[in-house]
Every structure is written in structure tokens, then in C-alpha cells.
GROMACS .gro file of C-alpha atoms in nm:
model
  500
    1MET     CA    1   0.000   0.000   0.000
    2SER     CA    2   0.132   0.341  -0.087
    3GLN     CA    3   0.216   0.582   0.190
    4ARG     CA    4  -0.050   0.834   0.271
    5ARG     CA    5   0.050   1.171   0.138
    6GLY     CA    6  -0.167   1.371   0.381
    7ILE     CA    7  -0.303   1.720   0.322
    8HIS     CA    8  -0.043   1.980   0.243
    9LEU     CA    9  -0.102   2.350   0.191
   10ASP     CA   10   0.184   2.585   0.124
   11GLN     CA   11   0.164   2.907   0.322
   12SER     CA   12   0.196   3.110   0.003
   13GLU     CA   13  -0.142   2.967  -0.104
   14LEU     CA   14  -0.304   3.149   0.187
   15LEU     CA   15  -0.192   3.489   0.055
   16CYS     CA   16  -0.375   3.712  -0.191
   17LYS     CA   17  -0.327   3.617  -0.557
   18LYS     CA   18  -0.255   3.978  -0.640
   19GLY     CA   19   0.068   3.957  -0.440
   20CYS     CA   20  -0.025   4.238  -0.200
   21GLY     CA   21   0.099   4.035   0.099
   22PHE     CA   22  -0.238   4.009   0.277
   23TYR     CA   23  -0.435   3.690   0.340
   24GLY     CA   24  -0.659   3.583   0.056
   25ASN     CA   25  -0.987   3.398   0.071
   26THR     CA   26  -1.126   3.114  -0.136
   27ALA     CA   27  -1.473   3.267  -0.103
   28GLN     CA   28  -1.333   3.575  -0.279
   29GLN     CA   29  -1.146   3.389  -0.555
   30GLY     CA   30  -0.822   3.391  -0.356
   31LEU     CA   31  -0.814   3.770  -0.316
   32CYS     CA   32  -0.792   3.972   0.003
   33SER     CA   33  -1.084   4.195   0.095
   34LYS     CA   34  -0.909   4.507  -0.037
   35CYS     CA   35  -0.821   4.360  -0.378
   36TRP     CA   36  -1.164   4.197  -0.396
   37ARG     CA   37  -1.335   4.534  -0.354
   38GLU     CA   38  -1.111   4.696  -0.612
   39GLU     CA   39  -1.182   4.414  -0.857
   40ASN     CA   40  -1.556   4.445  -0.796
   41GLN     CA   41  -1.544   4.819  -0.850
   42ARG     CA   42  -1.364   4.772  -1.180
   43GLU     CA   43  -1.619   4.513  -1.288
   44LYS     CA   44  -1.905   4.741  -1.188
   45GLN     CA   45  -1.753   5.034  -1.373
   46LYS     CA   46  -1.710   4.816  -1.680
   47GLN     CA   47  -2.069   4.698  -1.652
   48ILE     CA   48  -2.194   5.056  -1.617
   49GLN     CA   49  -2.005   5.159  -1.929
   50GLU     CA   50  -2.147   4.865  -2.122
   51ASP     CA   51  -2.498   4.951  -2.002
   52TRP     CA   52  -2.448   5.312  -2.106
   53ALA     CA   53  -2.330   5.203  -2.450
   54LEU     CA   54  -2.632   4.974  -2.485
   55ALA     CA   55  -2.873   5.247  -2.372
   56GLU     CA   56  -2.722   5.498  -2.619
   57LYS     CA   57  -2.744   5.243  -2.899
   58LEU     CA   58  -3.110   5.172  -2.823
   59GLN     CA   59  -3.183   5.543  -2.805
   60ARG     CA   60  -3.018   5.609  -3.143
   61GLU     CA   61  -3.214   5.327  -3.303
   62GLU     CA   62  -3.538   5.458  -3.161
   63GLU     CA   63  -3.460   5.814  -3.272
   64GLU     CA   64  -3.381   5.694  -3.625
   65ALA     CA   65  -3.702   5.494  -3.637
   66TYR     CA   66  -3.895   5.793  -3.507
   67ALA     CA   67  -3.738   6.025  -3.770
   68ILE     CA   68  -3.835   5.787  -4.052
   69ARG     CA   69  -4.191   5.758  -3.927
   70HIS     CA   70  -4.211   6.136  -3.884
   71GLN     CA   71  -4.105   6.193  -4.247
   72LYS     CA   72  -4.367   5.948  -4.369
   73THR     CA   73  -4.643   6.120  -4.173
   74GLN     CA   74  -4.542   6.462  -4.314
   75SER     CA   75  -4.559   6.333  -4.670
   76GLN     CA   76  -4.921   6.224  -4.620
   77PRO     CA   77  -5.179   6.499  -4.713
   78ALA     CA   78  -5.426   6.429  -4.438
   79ILE     CA   79  -5.408   6.306  -4.084
   80THR     CA   80  -5.605   5.990  -4.038
   81PRO     CA   81  -5.706   5.836  -3.708
   82PHE     CA   82  -5.444   5.568  -3.775
   83SER     CA   83  -5.168   5.831  -3.802
   84LYS     CA   84  -5.272   5.975  -3.466
   85PHE     CA   85  -5.243   5.628  -3.319
   86GLU     CA   86  -4.894   5.589  -3.465
   87GLU     CA   87  -4.790   5.928  -3.325
   88ARG     CA   88  -4.912   5.837  -2.979
   89LYS     CA   89  -4.733   5.501  -3.000
   90THR     CA   90  -4.410   5.677  -3.102
   91LYS     CA   91  -4.434   5.910  -2.804
   92GLU     CA   92  -4.478   5.613  -2.570
   93LYS     CA   93  -4.166   5.448  -2.714
   94SER     CA   94  -3.972   5.771  -2.678
   95SER     CA   95  -4.073   5.797  -2.314
   96LYS     CA   96  -3.955   5.438  -2.258
   97VAL     CA   97  -3.615   5.525  -2.405
   98ASN     CA   98  -3.588   5.822  -2.170
   99THR     CA   99  -3.681   5.597  -1.881
  100VAL     CA  100  -3.403   5.352  -1.970
  101THR     CA  101  -3.158   5.642  -1.993
  102LYS     CA  102  -3.263   5.774  -1.653
  103PHE     CA  103  -3.224   5.427  -1.505
  104PHE     CA  104  -2.857   5.418  -1.596
  105THR     CA  105  -2.799   5.781  -1.495
  106PRO     CA  106  -2.662   5.808  -1.138
  107SER     CA  107  -2.908   5.984  -0.914
  108THR     CA  108  -2.790   6.307  -0.751
  109LYS     CA  109  -2.957   6.209  -0.424
  110THR     CA  110  -2.798   5.867  -0.421
  111SER     CA  111  -2.450   5.992  -0.508
  112LYS     CA  112  -2.461   6.240  -0.221
  113LYS     CA  113  -2.551   5.966   0.022
  114ASP     CA  114  -2.276   5.738  -0.107
  115ALA     CA  115  -2.014   6.012  -0.121
  116ALA     CA  116  -2.091   6.153   0.223
  117PRO     CA  117  -2.216   5.873   0.449
  118PHE     CA  118  -2.143   6.093   0.750
  119ASP     CA  119  -2.416   6.339   0.658
  120ALA     CA  120  -2.683   6.310   0.922
  121GLN     CA  121  -2.940   6.455   0.680
  122SER     CA  122  -2.939   6.128   0.482
  123SER     CA  123  -3.097   5.938   0.769
  124PRO     CA  124  -3.473   5.903   0.809
  125SER     CA  125  -3.659   6.111   1.056
  126PRO     CA  126  -3.651   5.989   1.416
  127SER     CA  127  -4.024   5.934   1.416
  128SER     CA  128  -4.007   5.696   1.119
  129SER     CA  129  -3.738   5.481   1.279
  130ALA     CA  130  -3.889   5.474   1.625
  131SER     CA  131  -4.103   5.173   1.540
  132ARG     CA  132  -3.802   4.977   1.419
  133TYR     CA  133  -3.570   5.034   1.710
  134THR     CA  134  -3.613   5.020   2.082
  135SER     CA  135  -3.521   5.317   2.297
  136LEU     CA  136  -3.158   5.386   2.374
  137ASP     CA  137  -3.211   5.303   2.741
  138SER     CA  138  -3.337   4.952   2.660
  139ASP     CA  139  -3.083   4.877   2.389
  140HIS     CA  140  -2.781   4.708   2.542
  141ALA     CA  141  -2.558   4.752   2.241
  142THR     CA  142  -2.637   5.121   2.218
  143ARG     CA  143  -2.570   5.178   2.587
  144GLU     CA  144  -2.232   5.009   2.564
  145PHE     CA  145  -2.142   5.211   2.256
  146ILE     CA  146  -2.241   5.538   2.424
  147ASP     CA  147  -2.043   5.451   2.739
  148PHE     CA  148  -1.738   5.380   2.524
  149LEU     CA  149  -1.767   5.708   2.332
  150LYS     CA  150  -1.825   5.932   2.634
  151PRO     CA  151  -1.451   5.992   2.709
  152LEU     CA  152  -1.380   6.075   2.344
  153LYS     CA  153  -1.385   6.437   2.236
  154SER     CA  154  -1.569   6.358   1.913
  155GLY     CA  155  -1.775   6.074   2.062
  156ARG     CA  156  -2.109   6.246   2.012
  157GLU     CA  157  -2.037   6.311   1.642
  158ILE     CA  158  -1.924   5.950   1.587
  159PHE     CA  159  -2.242   5.819   1.747
  160LYS     CA  160  -2.462   6.043   1.532
  161GLN     CA  161  -2.290   5.927   1.215
  162CYS     CA  162  -2.315   5.558   1.306
  163ARG     CA  163  -2.679   5.585   1.411
  164ALA     CA  164  -2.776   5.774   1.095
  165PHE     CA  165  -2.599   5.525   0.871
  166THR     CA  166  -2.745   5.225   1.055
  167GLU     CA  167  -3.099   5.357   1.029
  168SER     CA  168  -3.055   5.433   0.659
  169MET     CA  169  -2.936   5.075   0.597
  170VAL     CA  170  -3.261   4.934   0.733
  171TYR     CA  171  -3.443   5.077   0.432
  172LYS     CA  172  -3.197   4.911   0.193
  173ARG     CA  173  -3.293   4.555   0.281
  174ASP     CA  174  -3.399   4.487  -0.079
  175MET     CA  175  -3.053   4.582  -0.199
  176GLY     CA  176  -2.817   4.302  -0.299
  177ALA     CA  177  -2.577   4.164  -0.039
  178ASP     CA  178  -2.272   4.288  -0.231
  179GLU     CA  179  -2.418   4.639  -0.251
  180MET     CA  180  -2.494   4.640   0.123
  181SER     CA  181  -2.141   4.518   0.191
  182GLU     CA  182  -2.004   4.793  -0.029
  183CYS     CA  183  -2.197   5.058   0.165
  184VAL     CA  184  -2.077   4.926   0.502
  185GLN     CA  185  -1.716   4.892   0.388
  186ASP     CA  186  -1.721   5.246   0.247
  187PHE     CA  187  -1.848   5.372   0.580
  188TYR     CA  188  -1.573   5.181   0.764
  189GLN     CA  189  -1.307   5.324   0.534
  190ASN     CA  190  -1.430   5.683   0.552
  191LEU     CA  191  -1.468   5.676   0.930
  192SER     CA  192  -1.128   5.511   0.973
  193GLU     CA  193  -0.960   5.780   0.764
  194ARG     CA  194  -1.123   6.054   0.970
  195LEU     CA  195  -1.015   5.884   1.292
  196GLN     CA  196  -0.659   5.850   1.164
  197THR     CA  197  -0.650   6.225   1.115
  198GLN     CA  198  -0.809   6.293   1.451
  199PHE     CA  199  -0.586   6.058   1.652
  200LYS     CA  200  -0.276   6.152   1.451
  201GLY     CA  201  -0.193   5.805   1.328
  202SER     CA  202  -0.252   5.610   1.650
  203SER     CA  203  -0.356   5.283   1.485
  204ASP     CA  204  -0.432   5.103   1.812
  205HIS     CA  205  -0.672   5.375   1.919
  206VAL     CA  206  -0.836   5.378   1.578
  207GLU     CA  207  -0.878   5.000   1.578
  208SER     CA  208  -1.038   5.001   1.924
  209VAL     CA  209  -1.291   5.262   1.808
  210MET     CA  210  -1.360   5.073   1.486
  211ASP     CA  211  -1.418   4.752   1.684
  212GLU     CA  212  -1.687   4.925   1.887
  213VAL     CA  213  -1.838   5.079   1.574
  214GLU     CA  214  -1.858   4.736   1.411
  215LYS     CA  215  -2.011   4.587   1.726
  216TYR     CA  216  -2.280   4.855   1.748
  217MET     CA  217  -2.370   4.858   1.380
  218MET     CA  218  -2.373   4.484   1.319
  219THR     CA  219  -2.573   4.414   1.634
  220ARG     CA  220  -2.841   4.651   1.507
  221LEU     CA  221  -2.824   4.531   1.145
  222TYR     CA  222  -2.774   4.159   1.203
  223LYS     CA  223  -3.127   4.050   1.110
  224GLU     CA  224  -3.120   4.265   0.800
  225VAL     CA  225  -2.784   4.164   0.654
  226PHE     CA  226  -2.720   3.806   0.774
  227CYS     CA  227  -2.820   3.553   0.507
  228PRO     CA  228  -3.044   3.798   0.316
  229GLU     CA  229  -3.311   3.669   0.081
  230THR     CA  230  -3.136   3.828  -0.217
  231THR     CA  231  -2.850   3.572  -0.190
  232ASP     CA  232  -2.814   3.196  -0.224
  233ASP     CA  233  -2.642   3.164   0.115
  234GLU     CA  234  -2.913   2.935   0.252
  235THR     CA  235  -2.881   2.699  -0.045
  236LYS     CA  236  -2.505   2.682   0.008
  237ASP     CA  237  -2.560   2.611   0.378
  238LEU     CA  238  -2.782   2.314   0.300
  239ALA     CA  239  -2.537   2.186   0.038
  240ILE     CA  240  -2.231   2.191   0.266
  241GLN     CA  241  -2.434   2.044   0.552
  242LYS     CA  242  -2.543   1.751   0.336
  243ARG     CA  243  -2.189   1.712   0.205
  244ILE     CA  244  -2.049   1.683   0.557
  245ARG     CA  245  -2.319   1.433   0.656
  246ASP     CA  246  -2.229   1.221   0.353
  247LEU     CA  247  -1.864   1.227   0.465
  248HIS     CA  248  -1.940   1.093   0.814
  249TRP     CA  249  -1.731   0.783   0.739
  250VAL     CA  250  -1.403   0.975   0.701
  251THR     CA  251  -1.165   0.863   0.974
  252ILE     CA  252  -0.886   1.045   1.150
  253GLU     CA  253  -0.635   0.812   0.982
  254MET     CA  254  -0.755   0.898   0.632
  255LEU     CA  255  -0.687   1.266   0.691
  256CYS     CA  256  -0.350   1.188   0.855
  257VAL     CA  257  -0.450   1.390   1.161
  258PRO     CA  258  -0.173   1.375   1.425
  259VAL     CA  259  -0.415   1.366   1.720
  260ASP     CA  260  -0.453   1.088   1.976
  261GLU     CA  261  -0.801   1.117   2.125
  262GLU     CA  262  -0.723   0.838   2.373
  263ILE     CA  263  -0.533   1.099   2.577
  264PRO     CA  264  -0.785   1.277   2.807
  265GLU     CA  265  -0.635   1.623   2.757
  266VAL     CA  266  -0.641   1.579   2.379
  267SER     CA  267  -0.999   1.456   2.382
  268ASP     CA  268  -1.097   1.755   2.596
  269SER     CA  269  -0.930   1.996   2.351
  270VAL     CA  270  -1.109   1.834   2.057
  271VAL     CA  271  -1.447   1.872   2.229
  272LYS     CA  272  -1.373   2.239   2.307
  273ALA     CA  273  -1.268   2.303   1.946
  274ILE     CA  274  -1.594   2.151   1.818
  275THR     CA  275  -1.794   2.358   2.066
  276ASP     CA  276  -1.623   2.681   1.962
  277VAL     CA  277  -1.679   2.636   1.590
  278ILE     CA  278  -2.047   2.554   1.654
  279GLU     CA  279  -2.082   2.855   1.885
  280MET     CA  280  -1.979   3.083   1.598
  281ASP     CA  281  -2.337   3.082   1.466
  282SER     CA  282  -2.475   3.223   1.794
  283LYS     CA  283  -2.271   3.546   1.767
  284CYS     CA  284  -2.393   3.860   1.592
  285VAL     CA  285  -2.074   4.062   1.555
  286PRO     CA  286  -1.812   3.953   1.296
  287LYS     CA  287  -1.535   4.007   1.551
  288ASP     CA  288  -1.704   3.766   1.795
  289LYS     CA  289  -1.747   3.505   1.522
  290LEU     CA  290  -1.377   3.535   1.439
  291ALA     CA  291  -1.294   3.498   1.808
  292CYS     CA  292  -1.475   3.162   1.809
  293ILE     CA  293  -1.265   3.047   1.513
  294THR     CA  294  -0.945   3.163   1.685
  295ARG     CA  295  -1.031   2.978   2.009
  296CYS     CA  296  -1.114   2.665   1.809
  297SER     CA  297  -0.778   2.685   1.630
  298LYS     CA  298  -0.584   2.727   1.955
  299HIS     CA  299  -0.751   2.420   2.102
  300ILE     CA  300  -0.647   2.231   1.788
  301PHE     CA  301  -0.286   2.341   1.829
  302ASN     CA  302  -0.294   2.229   2.192
  303ALA     CA  303  -0.433   1.887   2.095
  304ILE     CA  304  -0.158   1.840   1.837
  305LYS     CA  305   0.113   1.956   2.077
  306VAL     CA  306   0.003   1.712   2.350
  307SER     CA  307  -0.029   1.424   2.101
  308LYS     CA  308   0.307   1.479   1.929
  309LYS     CA  309   0.486   1.623   2.234
  310GLU     CA  310   0.616   1.901   2.010
  311ALA     CA  311   0.491   2.220   1.848
  312ALA     CA  312   0.237   2.179   1.569
  313SER     CA  313   0.312   2.279   1.211
  314ALA     CA  314   0.083   2.422   0.944
  315ASP     CA  315   0.070   2.079   0.776
  316ASP     CA  316  -0.063   1.937   1.102
  317PHE     CA  317  -0.311   2.215   1.164
  318LEU     CA  318  -0.509   2.218   0.837
  319PRO     CA  319  -0.606   1.846   0.829
  320THR     CA  320  -0.699   1.864   1.197
  321LEU     CA  321  -0.919   2.167   1.130
  322ILE     CA  322  -1.087   1.976   0.846
  323TYR     CA  323  -1.146   1.685   1.085
  324ILE     CA  324  -1.300   1.920   1.345
  325VAL     CA  325  -1.532   2.075   1.085
  326LEU     CA  326  -1.642   1.728   0.970
  327LYS     CA  327  -1.717   1.622   1.328
  328ALA     CA  328  -1.892   1.949   1.420
  329ASN     CA  329  -2.089   2.016   1.099
  330PRO     CA  330  -2.141   2.378   1.210
  331PRO     CA  331  -2.483   2.531   1.142
  332ARG     CA  332  -2.512   2.788   0.860
  333LEU     CA  333  -2.142   2.756   0.786
  334GLN     CA  334  -2.143   2.930   0.448
  335SER     CA  335  -2.369   3.210   0.572
  336ASN     CA  336  -2.133   3.282   0.860
  337ILE     CA  337  -1.830   3.287   0.629
  338GLN     CA  338  -2.002   3.521   0.384
  339TYR     CA  339  -2.125   3.744   0.667
  340ILE     CA  340  -1.770   3.782   0.800
  341ASN     CA  341  -1.638   3.854   0.451
  342ARG     CA  342  -1.899   4.118   0.381
  343PHE     CA  343  -1.925   4.310   0.706
  344SER     CA  344  -1.609   4.254   0.909
  345ASN     CA  345  -1.352   4.528   0.954
  346PRO     CA  346  -1.129   4.453   0.649
  347SER     CA  347  -0.802   4.509   0.833
  348ARG     CA  348  -0.885   4.221   1.068
  349LEU     CA  349  -0.917   3.972   0.782
  350MET     CA  350  -0.605   4.079   0.594
  351THR     CA  351  -0.355   4.041   0.881
  352GLY     CA  352  -0.322   3.898   1.230
  353GLU     CA  353  -0.413   3.563   1.381
  354ASP     CA  354  -0.787   3.613   1.321
  355GLY     CA  355  -0.722   3.657   0.949
  356TYR     CA  356  -0.488   3.357   0.939
  357TYR     CA  357  -0.728   3.120   1.113
  358PHE     CA  358  -1.025   3.244   0.912
  359THR     CA  359  -0.837   3.187   0.587
  360ASN     CA  360  -0.758   2.832   0.698
  361LEU     CA  361  -1.126   2.772   0.778
  362CYS     CA  362  -1.222   2.886   0.428
  363CYS     CA  363  -0.958   2.653   0.283
  364SER     CA  364  -1.100   2.367   0.492
  365VAL     CA  365  -1.451   2.425   0.360
  366ALA     CA  366  -1.321   2.443   0.003
  367PHE     CA  367  -1.130   2.116   0.058
  368ILE     CA  368  -1.444   1.944   0.193
  369GLU     CA  369  -1.645   2.058  -0.109
  370LYS     CA  370  -1.385   1.911  -0.350
  371LEU     CA  371  -1.291   1.606  -0.145
  372ASP     CA  372  -1.240   1.290  -0.354
  373GLY     CA  373  -1.085   0.947  -0.321
  374GLN     CA  374  -0.738   1.064  -0.420
  375SER     CA  375  -0.738   1.317  -0.136
  376LEU     CA  376  -0.792   1.031   0.111
  377ASN     CA  377  -0.563   0.782  -0.065
  378LEU     CA  378  -0.865   0.574  -0.171
  379SER     CA  379  -0.966   0.433  -0.505
  380THR     CA  380  -1.257   0.588  -0.690
  381GLU     CA  381  -1.463   0.270  -0.637
  382GLU     CA  382  -1.405   0.272  -0.262
  383PHE     CA  383  -1.486   0.642  -0.235
  384ASP     CA  384  -1.812   0.598  -0.429
  385LEU     CA  385  -1.915   0.300  -0.216
  386TYR     CA  386  -1.848   0.490   0.106
  387MET     CA  387  -2.035   0.798  -0.016
  388SER     CA  388  -2.337   0.592  -0.124
  389GLY     CA  389  -2.346   0.408   0.210
  390GLN     CA  390  -2.301   0.065   0.051
  391ALA     CA  391  -1.981   0.012   0.247
  392SER     CA  392  -1.787   0.165   0.532
  393PRO     CA  393  -1.420   0.177   0.632
  394HIS     CA  394  -1.524  -0.006   0.949
  395TRP     CA  395  -1.683  -0.286   0.737
  396PRO     CA  396  -1.432  -0.382   0.463
  397VAL     CA  397  -1.543  -0.442   0.107
  398SER     CA  398  -1.497  -0.797  -0.024
  399THR     CA  399  -1.233  -0.818  -0.295
  400GLY     CA  400  -1.235  -1.194  -0.368
  401ALA     CA  401  -1.474  -1.378  -0.595
  402ASP     CA  402  -1.643  -1.556  -0.305
  403GLY     CA  403  -1.605  -1.268  -0.059
  404SER     CA  404  -1.415  -1.488   0.188
  405ALA     CA  405  -1.253  -1.193   0.366
  406ALA     CA  406  -1.585  -1.019   0.421
  407LEU     CA  407  -1.754  -1.342   0.531
  408SER     CA  408  -1.473  -1.409   0.775
  409GLN     CA  409  -1.522  -1.066   0.930
  410VAL     CA  410  -1.898  -1.127   0.946
  411HIS     CA  411  -1.854  -1.460   1.122
  412LYS     CA  412  -1.610  -1.311   1.371
  413ARG     CA  413  -1.854  -1.037   1.461
  414LEU     CA  414  -2.144  -1.282   1.487
  415ASP     CA  415  -1.939  -1.503   1.720
  416LEU     CA  416  -1.853  -1.200   1.928
  417LEU     CA  417  -2.218  -1.099   1.950
  418THR     CA  418  -2.317  -1.455   2.044
  419GLY     CA  419  -2.058  -1.462   2.321
  420LEU     CA  420  -2.177  -1.127   2.451
  421GLY     CA  421  -2.537  -1.255   2.454
  422GLU     CA  422  -2.439  -1.563   2.655
  423ARG     CA  423  -2.245  -1.354   2.904
  424GLN     CA  424  -2.543  -1.124   2.945
  425GLU     CA  425  -2.774  -1.419   3.015
  426ARG     CA  426  -2.532  -1.551   3.281
  427VAL     CA  427  -2.515  -1.212   3.446
  428ILE     CA  428  -2.896  -1.188   3.454
  429GLU     CA  429  -2.921  -1.539   3.600
  430LYS     CA  430  -2.667  -1.460   3.873
  431ALA     CA  431  -2.852  -1.138   3.954
  432ARG     CA  432  -3.181  -1.326   3.995
  433GLN     CA  433  -3.009  -1.587   4.217
  434LEU     CA  434  -2.862  -1.311   4.432
  435GLU     CA  435  -3.205  -1.152   4.469
  436SER     CA  436  -3.355  -1.486   4.580
  437ASP     CA  437  -3.072  -1.542   4.831
  438LEU     CA  438  -3.127  -1.199   4.980
  439ILE     CA  439  -3.499  -1.272   5.029
  440ASP     CA  440  -3.425  -1.606   5.194
  441TRP     CA  441  -3.164  -1.452   5.422
  442THR     CA  442  -3.407  -1.179   5.529
  443ASP     CA  443  -3.676  -1.437   5.615
  444GLU     CA  444  -3.424  -1.646   5.809
  445VAL     CA  445  -3.310  -1.349   6.017
  446GLU     CA  446  -3.670  -1.252   6.096
  447GLN     CA  447  -3.749  -1.608   6.214
  448LYS     CA  448  -3.444  -1.620   6.443
  449VAL     CA  449  -3.529  -1.285   6.597
  450GLN     CA  450  -3.888  -1.396   6.662
  451SER     CA  451  -3.769  -1.720   6.825
  452VAL     CA  452  -3.535  -1.534   7.059
  453LEU     CA  453  -3.812  -1.295   7.160
  454GLU     CA  454  -4.044  -1.583   7.241
  455THR     CA  455  -3.781  -1.764   7.452
  456PHE     CA  456  -3.664  -1.462   7.642
  457PRO     CA  457  -3.950  -1.214   7.669
  458PRO     CA  458  -3.836  -0.867   7.760
  459GLU     CA  459  -3.897  -0.753   8.122
  460ILE     CA  460  -4.093  -0.435   8.151
  461GLU     CA  461  -3.992  -0.229   8.455
  462LYS     CA  462  -4.278  -0.072   8.651
  463PRO     CA  463  -4.246   0.296   8.738
  464ALA     CA  464  -4.136   0.370   9.095
  465ALA     CA  465  -4.420   0.478   9.326
  466THR     CA  466  -4.397   0.796   9.525
  467THR     CA  467  -4.482   0.878   9.884
  468ALA     CA  468  -4.792   1.055   9.988
  469SER     CA  469  -4.607   1.381   9.968
  470GLY     CA  470  -4.495   1.293   9.621
  471THR     CA  471  -4.131   1.361   9.706
  472GLY     CA  472  -3.975   1.023   9.776
  473PRO     CA  473  -4.010   0.645   9.753
  474VAL     CA  474  -4.246   0.439   9.974
  475ALA     CA  475  -4.126   0.220  10.261
  476SER     CA  476  -3.907  -0.077  10.197
  477SER     CA  477  -4.204  -0.306  10.269
  478ALA     CA  478  -4.381  -0.158   9.967
  479ILE     CA  479  -4.075  -0.208   9.751
  480ASP     CA  480  -4.044  -0.570   9.861
  481SER     CA  481  -4.413  -0.641   9.850
  482ASP     CA  482  -4.363  -0.910   9.589
  483ASN     CA  483  -4.131  -1.103   9.821
  484VAL     CA  484  -4.339  -1.358  10.017
  485GLU     CA  485  -4.068  -1.412  10.278
  486ASN     CA  486  -4.106  -1.055  10.404
  487GLU     CA  487  -4.366  -1.174  10.653
  488LEU     CA  488  -4.104  -1.387  10.839
  489LEU     CA  489  -3.867  -1.097  10.889
  490PRO     CA  490  -3.858  -0.917  11.226
  491PRO     CA  491  -3.976  -0.559  11.239
  492PRO     CA  492  -3.713  -0.299  11.167
  493LEU     CA  493  -3.516  -0.148  11.451
  494GLU     CA  494  -3.618   0.195  11.570
  495PRO     CA  495  -3.372   0.439  11.723
  496GLN     CA  496  -3.407   0.506  12.097
  497VAL     CA  497  -3.290   0.806  12.295
  498PHE     CA  498  -3.126   0.740  12.633
  499ALA     CA  499  -3.107   1.016  12.897
  500GLY     CA  500  -2.790   1.093  13.093
   0.00000   0.00000   0.00000
């Protein structure tokens, strides 16, 4: 048998394909969030130009057709009812052309909102948003955000901008997910640039403020922007969930995972890693979801370190992460990945440990989607049998003509089951015998106690009588009244007093 080649991923494959040095993402065609946005903007600009060219072409054709029809109508001596109908039809077509042109013309109102997201005038009136949001006093996320901004000199202005933008996004729920992401990322970028100027390049201070901004905004917008109806995120969730269920037979040996779950500490780390990656779905803020992935990854590194008794490498980490994802089958996995990509602070995904671990998770999901027999060092026939459920790695497939190997395994397991059944029957029989012996022993003890009580009845002491005054015992004759021989005793001596 050939040696298992394992799962290897060069670290350069985690970086952006544009060579910018940041972490890329398989969900974004191997590009980092910055290059992905730039690429999307170029594509959108190209599409807008093509749409403009198409609209101008249609307008020219309609104008030419209108000019021809107008010349024909002028050449006719009289205006018939049919000519009036043609004129009215031409005007309707002309209005349609103008409508198409206006559709591709950027609106002045929209451009102002996009160019200046900090303008508070772009937000709806407070009365219109009151029904959609609870009061500031009852909103936990808002209170925390206000408390954080209080020490800042420009805290009030930052809060106004974030609140206005958040309320305006509620009315854009019908917008596509990419467009909503573009609006949020533009807001992040513009606010970050203003904070850089205000804090004079203190990146740590800027990042802390941006973290709170992200927390406030995404907590308020979570229901609007997570897995929106305009996307196919839910379909992808169901597809990856079914794929992982179909791969339930994949063993730790097939993935060459260097983890020994027989060690209690390793088993505990594996359970914690599974719990963390499942918990990701319960968080609302992208930063909190990334924190779950980071904790999961650190538990994986600890499990590998304890198993190998040495530091884990990247080649050890990725297959173990794939194994954890297969065991956990996290809920709404694709939706969570897309949500982080669209609405997380971009700087957090491009660098740092959060970005590194998130990129590895995306690579793991991509590997699971493309997993085949060659990846697990299996033949195509074996892989297809395991996927269809006709066989399992724990129940070998017969390779001989008569299936002797499989039959041998079947007979061994049947013999084992038969032996276990006989042992169980013996245990049950012994248990019943023990119960009977206990009953007999109880009856025997009760009979012996009763016999002893009958032979030696207990003496009941009578209470001592008191004197007439109630303060002392009666005379000795009363005490010895049961003694018959008392009558033969002489009377008791009485003291006598002698004079002189």
C-alpha cells in the first residue's frame, strides 16, 4: 500500500493572488478583501459603461425609427385616425427610451448619500425609525457604545454618524448583499480615515474605536444583513451540511490527523474546538465570530502539541481543522463565512491571527467541497461505495470472488455478538439468584429474631411509686411487696434516745 500523502497546503497559497501580501480567501477567488473590492469596483464600472453604450445604442435606433416615421407622416396629405395612433405610440416608445436612460444615470440624491455617508441629513426622521428600534435606554448595544464614546472628544459626532448610517441601511434591505457590503465597507473606510487624522496616526486607538463601531452597527443590522433573501447563502448552507453528513465515514487516519483522542487532555481539547466552531453561529458581531474560530484553532494546536509532544506545524493544523469541521458540521457555515467577509472590519481579515485562522477555515470548507478518493488515498470505487453508504471503512469491502474476507469478518462479529449474549444471560441469571438469596436470608433473620423474643420475653420495669407527699419512695415493705418471705422478717429497729 502506498504511503499516505496527507493534506499539504503551502503558506503562500493562503496569501492574496494579487501579491499584496495580505491573506486571501477562497470565497473571494483567492483575493484579500481590499483587492476583492477593487476588482468588484472595476467590474461594476465596466458593466456601467457597457450599459451606457447599450442604452445609447437603443436610443439612437429609436430616434432613427422615429425620424423615418415622422417623415412618412409629413408626406401624407391628411391626418387619419391611424396616423394619430402611430404618433401616440411613437411618443410612448420615446418615453420608454428616456426611462431607460434615466435608469442608468446616477441619481444626484444617491450619489450624495454614497459620497458623504457621515451626513446626518441622509438618515430618516426619528419618528419613522422609532417603530423599528427600541429606545436607547433599553438597547444594550447602544448603551455600551455610548459609554465607550463618552470619554472621546468627538464621541457624540461618531455616534450620530453611526446611528444615521445604521438607520438608513434598514431601508436598503432589498438591496443586494454585495451592494450592502459595499456601503458598510465604504463607511468603515471613511470613518477610519477621519479617525486616523483625529488621533494623529494612533492605529491602536483607531482599531479600538472601529471595533466598537462594528459591534454597534452589526448588532443593530444583524437580522437585516445576515443571510439575506437576495442571496443563495441558505442553499449553500444546506449543500455543505449535506456534504459533511455524507462524509461521516471519514476517519482520522484517512486525513492523517496527528491527534490521539485516547489521551484525556487531547480529547478535551477536541471537544472544546468543536464547541467553539459551533458557537460561531450564535454570535452577531463579525469580531465575535472570528474569536470563536481563533479559540477553536488554539484548542487544535494544543491537541496536536500534547499528542506529538512538540509544536504543531501548518501541515498538522489544516487536516486537523478539516477533521473538526467534519465532526462538528457547524450550522449555517457558508452564511457565517459570507457574513464575516462582507461586514467585518477589512483590516482584521487581511492580517493577524484572526485573518490567518479564518483563511484556513475557508480553505478547509473548500477542501471538503472538493474532497475525492485521491485526497484520502482511496480508489474511486471505494470512495463511491463509502459515499453511497453501501460500504464503510469499518466494514471492509470484499475483494475476492467468493467474498471470503468479508464473510470471515462477518462470522467473527457474529461469534462476538453470540458470546456477549451468553455472558449477558449468565449475568442476569446470577442477579436473579442473588435476589432470591437476599430474600431467603431476610426471612431467616426474621425467624431467628422472633424465636429469641419468644424464649426470652423482655422484662418491663414498673415505674417507681412515690410517697404521699410525692417527694420520695415508699417504705421498703412496699418495695419488697412481691417477696413472700417478708412476713417472716422481724420488724425494723427503731432508734431510741437514752437520757444521761
